């Protein structure tokens, strides 16, 4: 299945904007994999990567979609070299030390390593030594490291110590309805405070309404990703960029009235 999808070019990359309210701009893009069957029906990404594991093609698929992501990001980057690209690495790739080919691909696209953010789901990686080796290697080359889905499952504060992430992405499960959830609100405050102490940027993932955004802003979080600003799409054209700018201005003006 995986080889067929690659050969038929049935896999593509969508980008979702990540927003800085403080700087009033698109801070970064995250790459998402979209795959389609022969009838052009969408294949679940979870199913796609699970199938790759079953076919023992995880490394091949991971390399393929990361190169597609770099190709998609390249024109945006060369127009604005402050933009970052967030890329996920499959945990199994890190566990098995199978990631040597990525750096040459980045160089091939003439993108600075400091503009690439590698997202890791550290709670899914069983081999702690392999994870430490991975982080050390990529940090030494100038890449940024982000912990993805922080606050879920076994994610804990002690992992901040040995990963020393540049960015921490707080999971949607904590952000959801946070303005009405005291416990999650306190958890987010603790995460925000701890990350700022260690110099990590905090991203609120999955924001879907202005109340969630405003509640996060009160906790000194100003980097956001979610449908309220923009859905993943094939391209971020000037119209989409203008709509994002309007959303940023709207929420910024609202925040000024409540602080």
XYZ file of N, CA and C in Angstrom:
777
model
N 0.827 -1.217 0.000
C 0.000 0.000 0.000
C 0.863 1.270 0.000
N 1.864 1.316 0.891
C 2.668 2.531 1.036
C 3.428 2.836 -0.254
N 4.096 1.828 -0.797
C 4.825 2.041 -2.054
C 3.893 2.473 -3.177
N 2.695 1.914 -3.198
C 1.710 2.280 -4.223
C 1.336 3.753 -4.106
N 1.085 4.207 -2.874
C 0.716 5.608 -2.655
C 1.844 6.553 -3.063
N 3.066 6.153 -2.761
C 4.212 6.987 -3.138
C 4.379 7.027 -4.654
N 4.295 5.865 -5.279
C 4.463 5.792 -6.734
C 3.388 6.584 -7.475
N 2.162 6.537 -6.946
C 1.039 7.218 -7.606
C 0.895 8.673 -7.157
N 1.818 9.100 -6.295
C 1.808 10.477 -5.771
C 0.464 10.820 -5.130
N 0.012 9.903 -4.278
C -1.268 10.077 -3.594
C -1.081 10.633 -2.177
N 0.125 11.087 -1.892
C 0.414 11.686 -0.588
C 0.823 13.136 -0.807
N 0.258 14.025 -0.008
C 0.629 15.434 -0.117
C 0.709 16.066 1.266
N 1.172 17.291 1.291
C 1.362 18.012 2.550
C 0.437 19.222 2.612
N -0.236 19.349 3.755
C -0.983 20.567 4.072
C -0.185 21.339 5.127
N -0.361 22.637 5.150
C 0.302 23.478 6.138
C -0.742 24.162 7.019
N -0.432 24.253 8.310
C -1.278 25.025 9.228
C -0.435 26.114 9.869
N -0.953 27.324 9.860
C -0.229 28.458 10.433
C -0.197 28.366 11.954
N 0.936 28.735 12.521
C 1.108 28.896 13.959
C 1.338 30.387 14.190
N 0.584 30.963 15.120
C 0.445 32.417 15.221
C 1.161 32.993 16.436
N 1.839 34.118 16.239
C 2.343 34.906 17.357
C 1.462 36.147 17.486
N 0.704 36.231 18.561
C -0.145 37.407 18.772
C 0.720 38.609 19.169
N 1.713 38.355 19.987
C 2.583 39.440 20.435
C 3.243 40.156 19.247
N 3.726 39.366 18.290
C 4.392 39.954 17.125
C 3.449 40.200 15.954
N 2.168 39.837 16.124
C 1.129 40.070 15.121
C 1.497 39.475 13.755
N 1.862 38.193 13.773
C 2.294 37.588 12.509
C 2.184 36.063 12.559
N 2.330 35.459 11.388
C 2.478 34.008 11.318
C 3.894 33.690 11.766
N 3.990 32.909 12.808
C 5.266 32.555 13.439
C 5.903 31.350 12.748
N 5.056 30.414 12.304
C 5.552 29.165 11.734
C 4.423 28.452 11.002
N 4.808 27.377 10.333
C 3.836 26.450 9.748
C 4.138 25.048 10.259
N 3.091 24.274 10.478
C 3.276 22.850 10.758
C 2.836 22.053 9.550
N 3.619 21.029 9.229
C 3.314 20.170 8.085
C 2.457 18.995 8.526
N 1.376 18.748 7.776
C 0.488 17.616 8.024
C 0.415 16.745 6.780
N 0.440 15.444 6.988
C 0.376 14.500 5.876
C -1.063 14.192 5.520
N -1.357 14.254 4.229
C -2.673 13.861 3.719
C -2.458 12.818 2.621
N -3.146 11.692 2.721
C -3.030 10.626 1.726
C -4.415 10.243 1.231
N -4.475 9.815 -0.019
C -5.753 9.506 -0.660
C -5.655 8.157 -1.367
N -6.767 7.414 -1.333
C -6.789 6.139 -2.035
C -7.055 6.365 -3.521
N -7.216 5.303 -4.266
C -7.384 5.419 -5.717
C -8.696 6.088 -6.117
N -9.622 6.162 -5.171
C -10.887 6.876 -5.422
C -10.834 8.307 -4.918
N -9.643 8.730 -4.505
C -9.412 10.071 -3.955
C -10.144 10.318 -2.654
N -10.429 9.237 -1.919
C -10.971 9.368 -0.570
C -9.812 9.492 0.417
N -9.995 10.347 1.414
C -8.939 10.598 2.387
C -8.652 9.357 3.226
N -7.371 9.061 3.410
C -6.926 7.974 4.278
C -6.514 8.584 5.616
N -6.985 8.016 6.700
C -6.620 8.517 8.025
C -5.100 8.490 8.203
N -4.506 9.605 8.651
C -3.059 9.599 8.907
C -2.636 8.515 9.897
N -3.468 8.267 10.913
C -3.151 7.218 11.880
C -3.073 5.861 11.191
N -4.042 5.596 10.315
C -4.044 4.343 9.577
C -2.835 4.266 8.643
N -2.519 5.376 7.999
C -1.401 5.426 7.054
C -0.090 5.032 7.726
N 0.225 5.666 8.863
C 1.495 5.386 9.521
C 1.484 4.032 10.227
N 0.308 3.593 10.671
C 0.200 2.246 11.234
C 0.463 1.202 10.151
N -0.072 1.443 8.962
C 0.150 0.529 7.847
C 1.632 0.502 7.454
N 2.270 1.651 7.511
C 3.703 1.708 7.204
C 4.500 0.848 8.174
N 4.113 0.880 9.463
C 4.799 0.027 10.442
C 4.594 -1.446 10.123
N 3.365 -1.806 9.748
C 3.068 -3.201 9.414
C 3.850 -3.663 8.193
N 4.054 -2.759 7.251
C 4.791 -3.092 6.028
C 6.299 -2.875 6.175
N 6.710 -2.480 7.379
C 8.114 -2.193 7.666
C 8.672 -1.119 6.717
N 7.842 -0.120 6.501
C 8.230 0.984 5.633
C 8.114 2.332 6.343
N 8.179 2.303 7.675
C 8.051 3.547 8.437
C 9.126 4.547 8.066
N 10.349 4.079 7.951
C 11.456 4.979 7.628
C 11.280 5.594 6.246
N 10.896 4.748 5.272
C 10.711 5.230 3.908
C 9.583 6.256 3.822
N 8.478 5.979 4.494
C 7.355 6.917 4.477
C 7.725 8.203 5.193
N 8.380 8.083 6.330
C 8.757 9.264 7.106
C 9.683 10.175 6.299
N 10.674 9.584 5.655
C 11.596 10.378 4.829
C 10.863 11.036 3.666
N 9.949 10.291 3.063
C 9.222 10.806 1.894
C 8.373 12.013 2.268
N 7.602 11.904 3.357
C 6.701 13.014 3.707
C 7.487 14.211 4.244
N 8.632 13.971 4.884
C 9.424 15.098 5.348
C 10.024 15.873 4.178
N 10.428 15.156 3.138
C 10.938 15.872 1.968
C 9.812 16.638 1.284
N 8.618 16.040 1.203
C 7.473 16.772 0.642
C 7.205 18.041 1.446
N 7.329 17.927 2.760
C 7.084 19.085 3.630
C 8.102 20.188 3.372
N 9.349 19.813 3.218
C 10.388 20.811 2.935
C 10.148 21.479 1.584
N 9.727 20.707 0.598
C 9.399 21.270 -0.714
C 8.246 22.262 -0.619
N 7.230 21.920 0.195
C 6.072 22.794 0.346
C 6.446 24.078 1.087
N 7.287 23.933 2.092
C 7.678 25.071 2.924
C 8.653 26.011 2.216
N 9.469 25.475 1.335
C 10.580 26.222 0.741
C 10.203 27.593 0.192
N 9.157 27.728 -0.643
C 8.855 29.067 -1.179
C 8.446 30.069 -0.112
N 7.746 29.614 0.945
C 7.373 30.513 2.039
C 8.621 30.971 2.788
N 9.530 30.028 3.008
C 10.767 30.342 3.724
C 11.639 31.319 2.947
N 11.776 31.093 1.656
C 12.656 31.956 0.873
C 12.058 33.350 0.654
N 10.762 33.472 0.931
C 10.129 34.788 0.908
C 10.267 35.477 2.260
N 10.281 34.683 3.336
C 10.385 35.223 4.691
C 11.222 34.260 5.533
N 12.492 34.588 5.707
C 13.413 33.663 6.358
C 13.326 33.671 7.882
N 12.312 34.333 8.420
C 12.050 34.227 9.859
C 11.089 33.080 10.164
N 10.399 32.574 9.150
C 9.410 31.515 9.356
C 10.066 30.211 9.798
N 9.361 29.490 10.669
C 9.788 28.162 11.105
C 8.874 27.110 10.492
N 9.403 25.901 10.365
C 8.610 24.759 9.932
C 8.641 23.702 11.020
N 7.461 23.282 11.489
C 7.345 22.212 12.474
C 7.144 20.889 11.752
N 8.002 19.912 12.084
C 7.942 18.593 11.472
C 7.916 17.521 12.550
N 7.046 16.539 12.369
C 6.993 15.409 13.293
C 7.940 14.303 12.859
N 8.556 13.660 13.839
C 9.316 12.434 13.605
C 8.553 11.275 14.248
N 8.343 10.206 13.502
C 7.708 9.021 14.067
C 8.557 8.483 15.226
N 7.938 8.201 16.390
C 8.712 7.697 17.531
C 9.539 6.456 17.210
N 9.016 5.569 16.354
C 9.748 4.344 16.027
C 11.049 4.647 15.296
N 11.063 5.752 14.531
C 12.278 6.144 13.805
C 13.373 6.516 14.800
N 13.003 7.231 15.852
C 13.966 7.637 16.874
C 14.388 6.427 17.703
N 13.414 5.592 18.078
C 13.708 4.392 18.871
C 14.749 3.510 18.195
N 14.693 3.428 16.883
C 15.561 2.504 16.142
C 16.734 3.191 15.447
N 16.949 4.488 15.782
C 18.130 5.197 15.284
C 18.183 5.198 13.753
N 17.038 5.583 13.126
C 16.923 5.503 11.662
C 16.576 6.873 11.075
N 17.460 7.841 11.282
C 17.108 9.192 10.854
C 18.292 9.922 10.220
N 19.233 9.196 9.686
C 20.466 9.794 9.176
C 20.266 10.644 7.925
N 19.223 10.364 7.144
C 19.102 11.009 5.828
C 18.439 12.386 5.862
N 17.952 12.804 7.011
C 17.166 14.028 7.053
C 18.015 15.288 6.841
N 19.151 15.372 7.486
C 19.957 16.594 7.418
C 20.382 16.922 5.984
N 20.866 15.959 5.200
C 21.210 16.284 3.801
C 20.024 16.808 2.994
N 18.810 16.336 3.307
C 17.626 16.809 2.588
C 17.357 18.281 2.903
N 17.548 18.665 4.163
C 17.382 20.063 4.558
C 18.376 20.938 3.816
N 19.636 20.492 3.787
C 20.672 21.252 3.074
C 20.338 21.372 1.587
N 19.794 20.301 1.019
C 19.460 20.301 -0.406
C 18.460 21.400 -0.748
N 17.549 21.667 0.180
C 16.525 22.685 -0.055
C 16.977 24.077 0.387
N 18.226 24.171 0.836
C 18.809 25.464 1.198
C 17.985 26.168 2.277
N 17.563 25.376 3.261
C 16.812 25.909 4.399
C 17.704 25.831 5.632
N 17.783 26.902 6.398
C 18.616 26.911 7.601
C 18.053 25.927 8.626
N 18.946 25.167 9.255
C 18.492 24.202 10.262
C 17.790 24.905 11.428
N 18.175 26.144 11.700
C 17.564 26.889 12.811
C 16.113 27.275 12.525
N 15.649 27.042 11.306
C 14.248 27.307 10.957
C 13.408 26.036 10.939
N 13.998 24.926 11.349
C 13.276 23.657 11.401
C 13.061 23.254 12.850
N 11.811 23.037 13.203
C 11.451 22.582 14.554
C 11.056 21.115 14.469
N 11.789 20.266 15.167
C 11.496 18.834 15.181
C 10.608 18.538 16.376
N 9.397 18.082 16.082
C 8.442 17.740 17.136
C 8.606 16.281 17.522
N 8.684 16.041 18.821
C 8.773 14.666 19.300
C 7.698 14.420 20.352
N 7.122 13.237 20.277
C 6.200 12.777 21.312
C 7.023 11.894 22.244
N 7.652 12.534 23.215
C 8.664 11.834 24.004
C 8.076 10.695 24.825
N 6.784 10.764 25.172
C 6.180 9.698 25.961
C 5.949 8.433 25.142
N 6.057 8.536 23.814
C 5.878 7.373 22.945
C 7.204 6.687 22.620
N 8.316 7.299 23.036
C 9.639 6.757 22.711
C 10.131 5.916 23.890
N 10.356 4.636 23.649
C 10.718 3.713 24.718
C 12.197 3.778 25.073
N 13.042 4.035 24.088
C 14.489 4.001 24.280
C 14.999 5.385 24.679
N 15.157 5.602 25.978
C 15.568 6.911 26.483
C 16.938 7.320 25.956
N 17.858 6.380 25.884
C 19.193 6.702 25.385
C 19.155 7.098 23.913
N 18.315 6.423 23.143
C 18.170 6.784 21.722
C 17.587 8.184 21.584
N 16.642 8.522 22.464
C 16.046 9.858 22.438
C 17.088 10.919 22.766
N 17.894 10.669 23.792
C 18.935 11.635 24.165
C 19.948 11.809 23.039
N 20.303 10.718 22.388
C 21.245 10.785 21.264
C 20.660 11.603 20.115
N 19.384 11.366 19.831
C 18.685 12.086 18.763
C 18.682 13.588 19.042
N 18.296 13.954 20.256
C 18.218 15.367 20.635
C 19.587 16.027 20.546
N 20.595 15.345 21.069
C 21.951 15.896 21.051
C 22.439 16.124 19.623
N 22.189 15.157 18.757
C 22.642 15.247 17.370
C 22.010 16.434 16.663
N 20.676 16.552 16.788
C 19.991 17.588 16.029
C 20.173 18.978 16.636
N 20.276 19.057 17.942
C 20.568 20.368 18.541
C 21.952 20.856 18.130
N 22.911 19.919 18.036
C 24.274 20.310 17.652
C 24.331 20.829 16.223
N 23.346 20.455 15.409
C 23.283 20.925 14.019
C 22.441 22.184 13.863
N 21.894 22.678 14.987
C 21.155 23.934 14.946
C 19.646 23.805 14.875
N 19.120 22.580 14.822
C 17.671 22.389 14.789
C 17.051 22.760 16.138
N 15.786 23.156 16.110
C 15.023 23.402 17.329
C 14.245 22.135 17.678
N 14.053 21.913 18.971
C 13.330 20.731 19.446
C 12.067 21.167 20.169
N 10.959 20.539 19.810
C 9.674 20.812 20.476
C 9.114 19.516 21.044
N 8.566 19.601 22.233
C 7.784 18.489 22.789
C 6.351 18.682 22.342
N 5.811 17.664 21.697
C 4.448 17.724 21.184
C 3.480 17.088 22.175
N 2.236 17.567 22.169
C 1.155 16.991 22.985
C 1.517 16.957 24.466
N 2.190 17.979 24.957
C 2.596 17.985 26.369
C 1.363 18.059 27.261
N 1.400 17.284 28.339
C 0.282 17.252 29.281
C -0.607 16.040 29.128
N -0.329 15.192 28.132
C -1.132 13.992 27.916
C -0.399 12.762 28.430
N -1.148 11.716 28.670
C -0.596 10.420 29.065
C 0.438 10.597 30.176
N 1.704 10.260 29.858
C 2.739 10.289 30.883
C 3.651 11.505 30.797
N 3.261 12.477 29.977
C 4.089 13.679 29.881
C 4.228 14.317 31.259
N 5.457 14.623 31.644
C 5.669 15.179 32.982
C 6.784 16.212 32.950
N 6.843 16.996 33.998
C 7.794 18.102 34.051
C 9.245 17.628 34.063
N 9.519 16.414 34.584
C 10.907 15.980 34.672
C 11.540 15.789 33.294
N 10.714 15.562 32.278
C 11.258 15.394 30.931
C 11.804 16.710 30.370
N 11.333 17.819 30.902
C 11.857 19.108 30.455
C 13.341 19.231 30.777
N 13.770 18.552 31.834
C 15.143 18.679 32.291
C 16.125 18.057 31.302
N 15.847 16.813 30.845
C 16.854 16.195 29.978
C 16.615 16.463 28.495
N 15.386 16.816 28.122
C 15.145 17.172 26.723
C 15.554 18.615 26.460
N 15.316 19.481 27.457
C 15.611 20.909 27.303
C 15.042 21.449 25.978
N 13.732 21.352 25.811
C 13.123 21.757 24.545
C 13.179 23.260 24.331
N 13.202 23.637 23.084
C 13.093 25.052 22.741
C 11.638 25.499 22.777
N 10.741 24.536 22.495
C 9.306 24.821 22.392
C 8.531 23.677 23.031
N 7.468 24.026 23.744
C 6.564 23.027 24.316
C 5.159 23.294 23.796
N 4.570 22.297 23.173
C 3.220 22.433 22.636
C 2.239 21.763 23.595
N 1.377 22.570 24.185
C 0.413 22.057 25.169
C -0.761 21.432 24.433
N -1.089 20.220 24.823
C -2.097 19.443 24.113
C -3.484 20.066 24.189
N -4.244 19.824 23.136
C -5.623 20.310 23.035
C -6.486 19.859 24.219
N -6.216 18.707 24.787
C -7.032 18.202 25.903
C -6.979 19.133 27.110
N -5.895 19.882 27.248
C -5.789 20.859 28.340
C -6.391 22.194 27.929
N -6.213 22.565 26.672
C -6.706 23.861 26.195
C -8.228 23.886 26.058
N -8.833 22.741 25.748
C -10.265 22.683 25.487
C -11.082 23.250 26.658
N -11.912 24.248 26.351
C -12.842 24.824 27.323
C -12.128 25.295 28.595
N -10.885 25.740 28.447
C -10.071 26.046 29.625
C -10.650 27.197 30.445
N -11.387 28.068 29.816
C -11.989 29.196 30.535
C -13.075 28.742 31.514
N -13.513 27.476 31.381
C -14.521 26.937 32.298
C -14.001 25.751 33.100
N -12.689 25.493 33.037
C -12.133 24.313 33.687
C -10.996 24.738 34.617
N -11.299 24.807 35.915
C -10.328 25.304 36.896
C -9.071 24.437 36.950
N -9.246 23.111 36.945
C -8.100 22.215 37.063
C -7.144 22.397 35.885
N -7.689 22.355 34.679
C -6.830 22.521 33.504
C -6.205 23.910 33.450
N -6.930 24.886 33.941
C -6.394 26.240 33.994
C -5.165 26.298 34.899
N -5.229 25.618 36.031
C -4.087 25.581 36.954
C -2.932 24.780 36.362
N -3.247 23.698 35.671
C -2.204 22.899 35.018
C -1.480 23.748 33.968
N -2.254 24.498 33.177
C -1.648 25.337 32.150
C -0.773 26.414 32.779
N -1.212 26.984 33.886
C -0.385 27.986 34.578
C 0.954 27.383 34.996
N 0.911 26.172 35.529
C 2.141 25.506 35.965
C 3.058 25.224 34.783
N 2.486 24.745 33.681
C 3.277 24.469 32.481
C 3.909 25.753 31.954
N 3.104 26.802 31.868
C 3.584 28.078 31.358
C 4.724 28.618 32.212
N 4.544 28.590 33.528
C 5.571 29.112 34.432
C 6.861 28.319 34.330
N 6.733 26.991 34.313
C 7.914 26.141 34.250
C 8.668 26.339 32.933
N 7.938 26.385 31.840
C 8.580 26.548 30.526
C 9.294 27.882 30.416
N 8.663 28.931 30.927
C 9.310 30.233 30.881
C 10.574 30.258 31.749
N 10.560 29.504 32.834
C 11.741 29.427 33.700
C 12.908 28.773 32.983
N 12.620 27.769 32.144
C 13.705 27.059 31.440
C 13.951 27.628 30.051
N 13.247 28.703 29.704
C 13.493 29.382 28.436
C 12.819 28.767 27.234
N 11.757 27.989 27.467
C 11.042 27.356 26.353
C 9.812 28.172 25.980
N 9.556 28.273 24.688
C 8.345 28.916 24.186
C 7.172 27.957 24.355
N 6.022 28.483 24.764
C 4.829 27.657 24.940
C 3.851 27.923 23.805
N 3.381 26.845 23.198
C 2.372 26.932 22.138
C 1.087 26.281 22.640
N -0.024 26.990 22.536
C -1.329 26.423 22.864
C -1.894 25.782 21.598
N -2.060 24.470 21.636
C -2.530 23.727 20.462
C -4.052 23.618 20.438
N -4.602 23.646 19.244
C -6.002 23.300 19.053
C -7.002 24.328 19.527
N -6.641 25.608 19.537
C -7.607 26.613 19.984
C -8.734 26.741 18.955
N -9.962 26.704 19.442
C -11.109 26.711 18.538
C -12.065 27.868 18.777
N -11.832 28.665 19.809
C -12.686 29.834 20.024
C -11.899 30.910 20.758
N -12.437 32.112 20.727
C -11.727 33.260 21.297
C -11.567 33.156 22.806
N -12.505 32.515 23.489
C -12.408 32.379 24.951
C -11.186 31.559 25.348
N -10.897 30.500 24.593
C -9.702 29.698 24.862
C -8.439 30.522 24.635
N -8.426 31.276 23.545
C -7.254 32.106 23.247
C -7.031 33.130 24.354
N -8.072 33.815 24.745
C -7.953 34.862 25.762
C -7.498 34.296 27.106
N -8.008 33.124 27.475
C -7.597 32.494 28.734
C -6.118 32.146 28.716
N -5.643 31.679 27.573
C -4.214 31.364 27.436
C -3.361 32.631 27.474
N -3.842 33.677 26.853
C -3.094 34.937 26.850
C -2.913 35.474 28.266
N -3.908 35.265 29.123
C -3.803 35.702 30.511
C -2.684 34.977 31.248
N -2.259 33.824 30.711
C -1.193 33.038 31.328
C 0.137 33.239 30.589
N 0.237 34.355 29.891
C 1.472 34.733 29.185
C 1.827 33.788 28.045
N 0.804 33.197 27.437
C 1.019 32.398 26.233
C 0.543 33.227 25.051
N 1.404 33.376 24.052
C 0.972 34.188 22.914
C 1.244 33.507 21.575
N 1.652 32.217 21.600
C 1.809 31.450 20.376
C 0.669 30.435 20.306
N -0.040 30.439 19.178
C -1.265 29.635 19.075
C -1.339 28.875 17.756
N -1.999 27.730 17.867
C -2.269 26.923 16.686
C -3.671 26.349 16.839
N -4.480 26.493 15.813
C -5.823 25.940 15.917
C -6.771 26.519 14.892
N -7.939 25.901 14.818
C -8.923 26.262 13.798
C -9.421 27.692 13.938
N -9.328 28.266 15.151
C -9.842 29.632 15.294
C -9.047 30.601 14.427
N -7.767 30.303 14.236
C -6.927 31.130 13.370
C -6.885 30.592 11.941
N -6.667 29.286 11.799
C -6.544 28.722 10.450
C -6.548 27.206 10.504
N -7.229 26.593 9.532
C -7.186 25.145 9.370
C -6.001 24.779 8.479
N -5.533 23.534 8.553
C -4.512 23.095 7.591
C -5.049 23.207 6.164
N -4.198 23.639 5.254
C -4.643 23.791 3.869
C -3.480 23.544 2.916
N -3.821 23.341 1.656
C -2.796 23.039 0.648
C -1.824 24.196 0.468
N -2.315 25.407 0.640
C -1.452 26.581 0.495
C -1.996 27.704 1.364
N -1.120 28.637 1.687
C -1.517 29.805 2.486
C -1.408 31.016 1.565
N -2.496 31.285 0.873
C -2.467 32.367 -0.115
C -2.685 33.720 0.575
N -2.554 34.830 -0.165
C -2.712 36.162 0.454
C -4.058 36.372 1.141
N -5.107 35.774 0.616
C -6.427 35.916 1.246
C -6.422 35.264 2.619
N -5.873 34.054 2.721
C -5.784 33.368 4.017
C -4.900 34.157 4.976
N -3.806 34.689 4.464
C -2.916 35.486 5.312
C -3.626 36.731 5.848
N -4.428 37.347 5.011
C -5.184 38.525 5.441
C -6.223 38.158 6.499
N -6.881 37.032 6.332
C -7.866 36.582 7.327
C -7.203 36.280 8.669
N -6.010 35.697 8.616
C -5.269 35.425 9.843
C -4.892 36.739 10.527
N -4.442 37.706 9.748
C -4.085 39.018 10.305
C -5.283 39.679 10.980
N -6.455 39.542 10.380
C -7.668 40.111 10.979
C -7.989 39.433 12.306
N -7.817 38.112 12.361
C -8.082 37.370 13.603
C -7.112 37.797 14.701
N -5.856 38.003 14.328
C -4.857 38.435 15.302
C -5.222 39.811 15.865
N -5.553 40.734 14.995
C -5.926 42.083 15.442
C -7.175 42.063 16.301
N -8.141 41.234 15.905
C -9.402 41.152 16.650
C -9.172 40.657 18.072
N -8.414 39.576 18.216
C -8.196 39.015 19.546
C -7.307 39.929 20.380
N -6.356 40.605 19.718
C -5.480 41.532 20.440
C -6.270 42.705 20.988
N -7.164 43.221 20.202
C -8.000 44.347 20.659
C -8.926 43.933 21.781
N -9.470 42.725 21.672
C -10.364 42.213 22.730
C -9.586 42.058 24.037
N -8.374 41.524 23.929
C -7.559 41.307 25.135
C -7.269 42.623 25.867
N -7.035 43.667 25.096
C -6.753 44.972 25.721
C -7.915 45.479 26.553
N -9.126 45.079 26.210
C -10.303 45.560 26.941
C -10.562 44.802 28.229
N -9.903 43.646 28.414
C -10.204 42.821 29.592
C -9.047 42.753 30.588
N -7.875 43.300 30.225
C -6.762 43.226 31.179
C -6.728 44.470 32.071
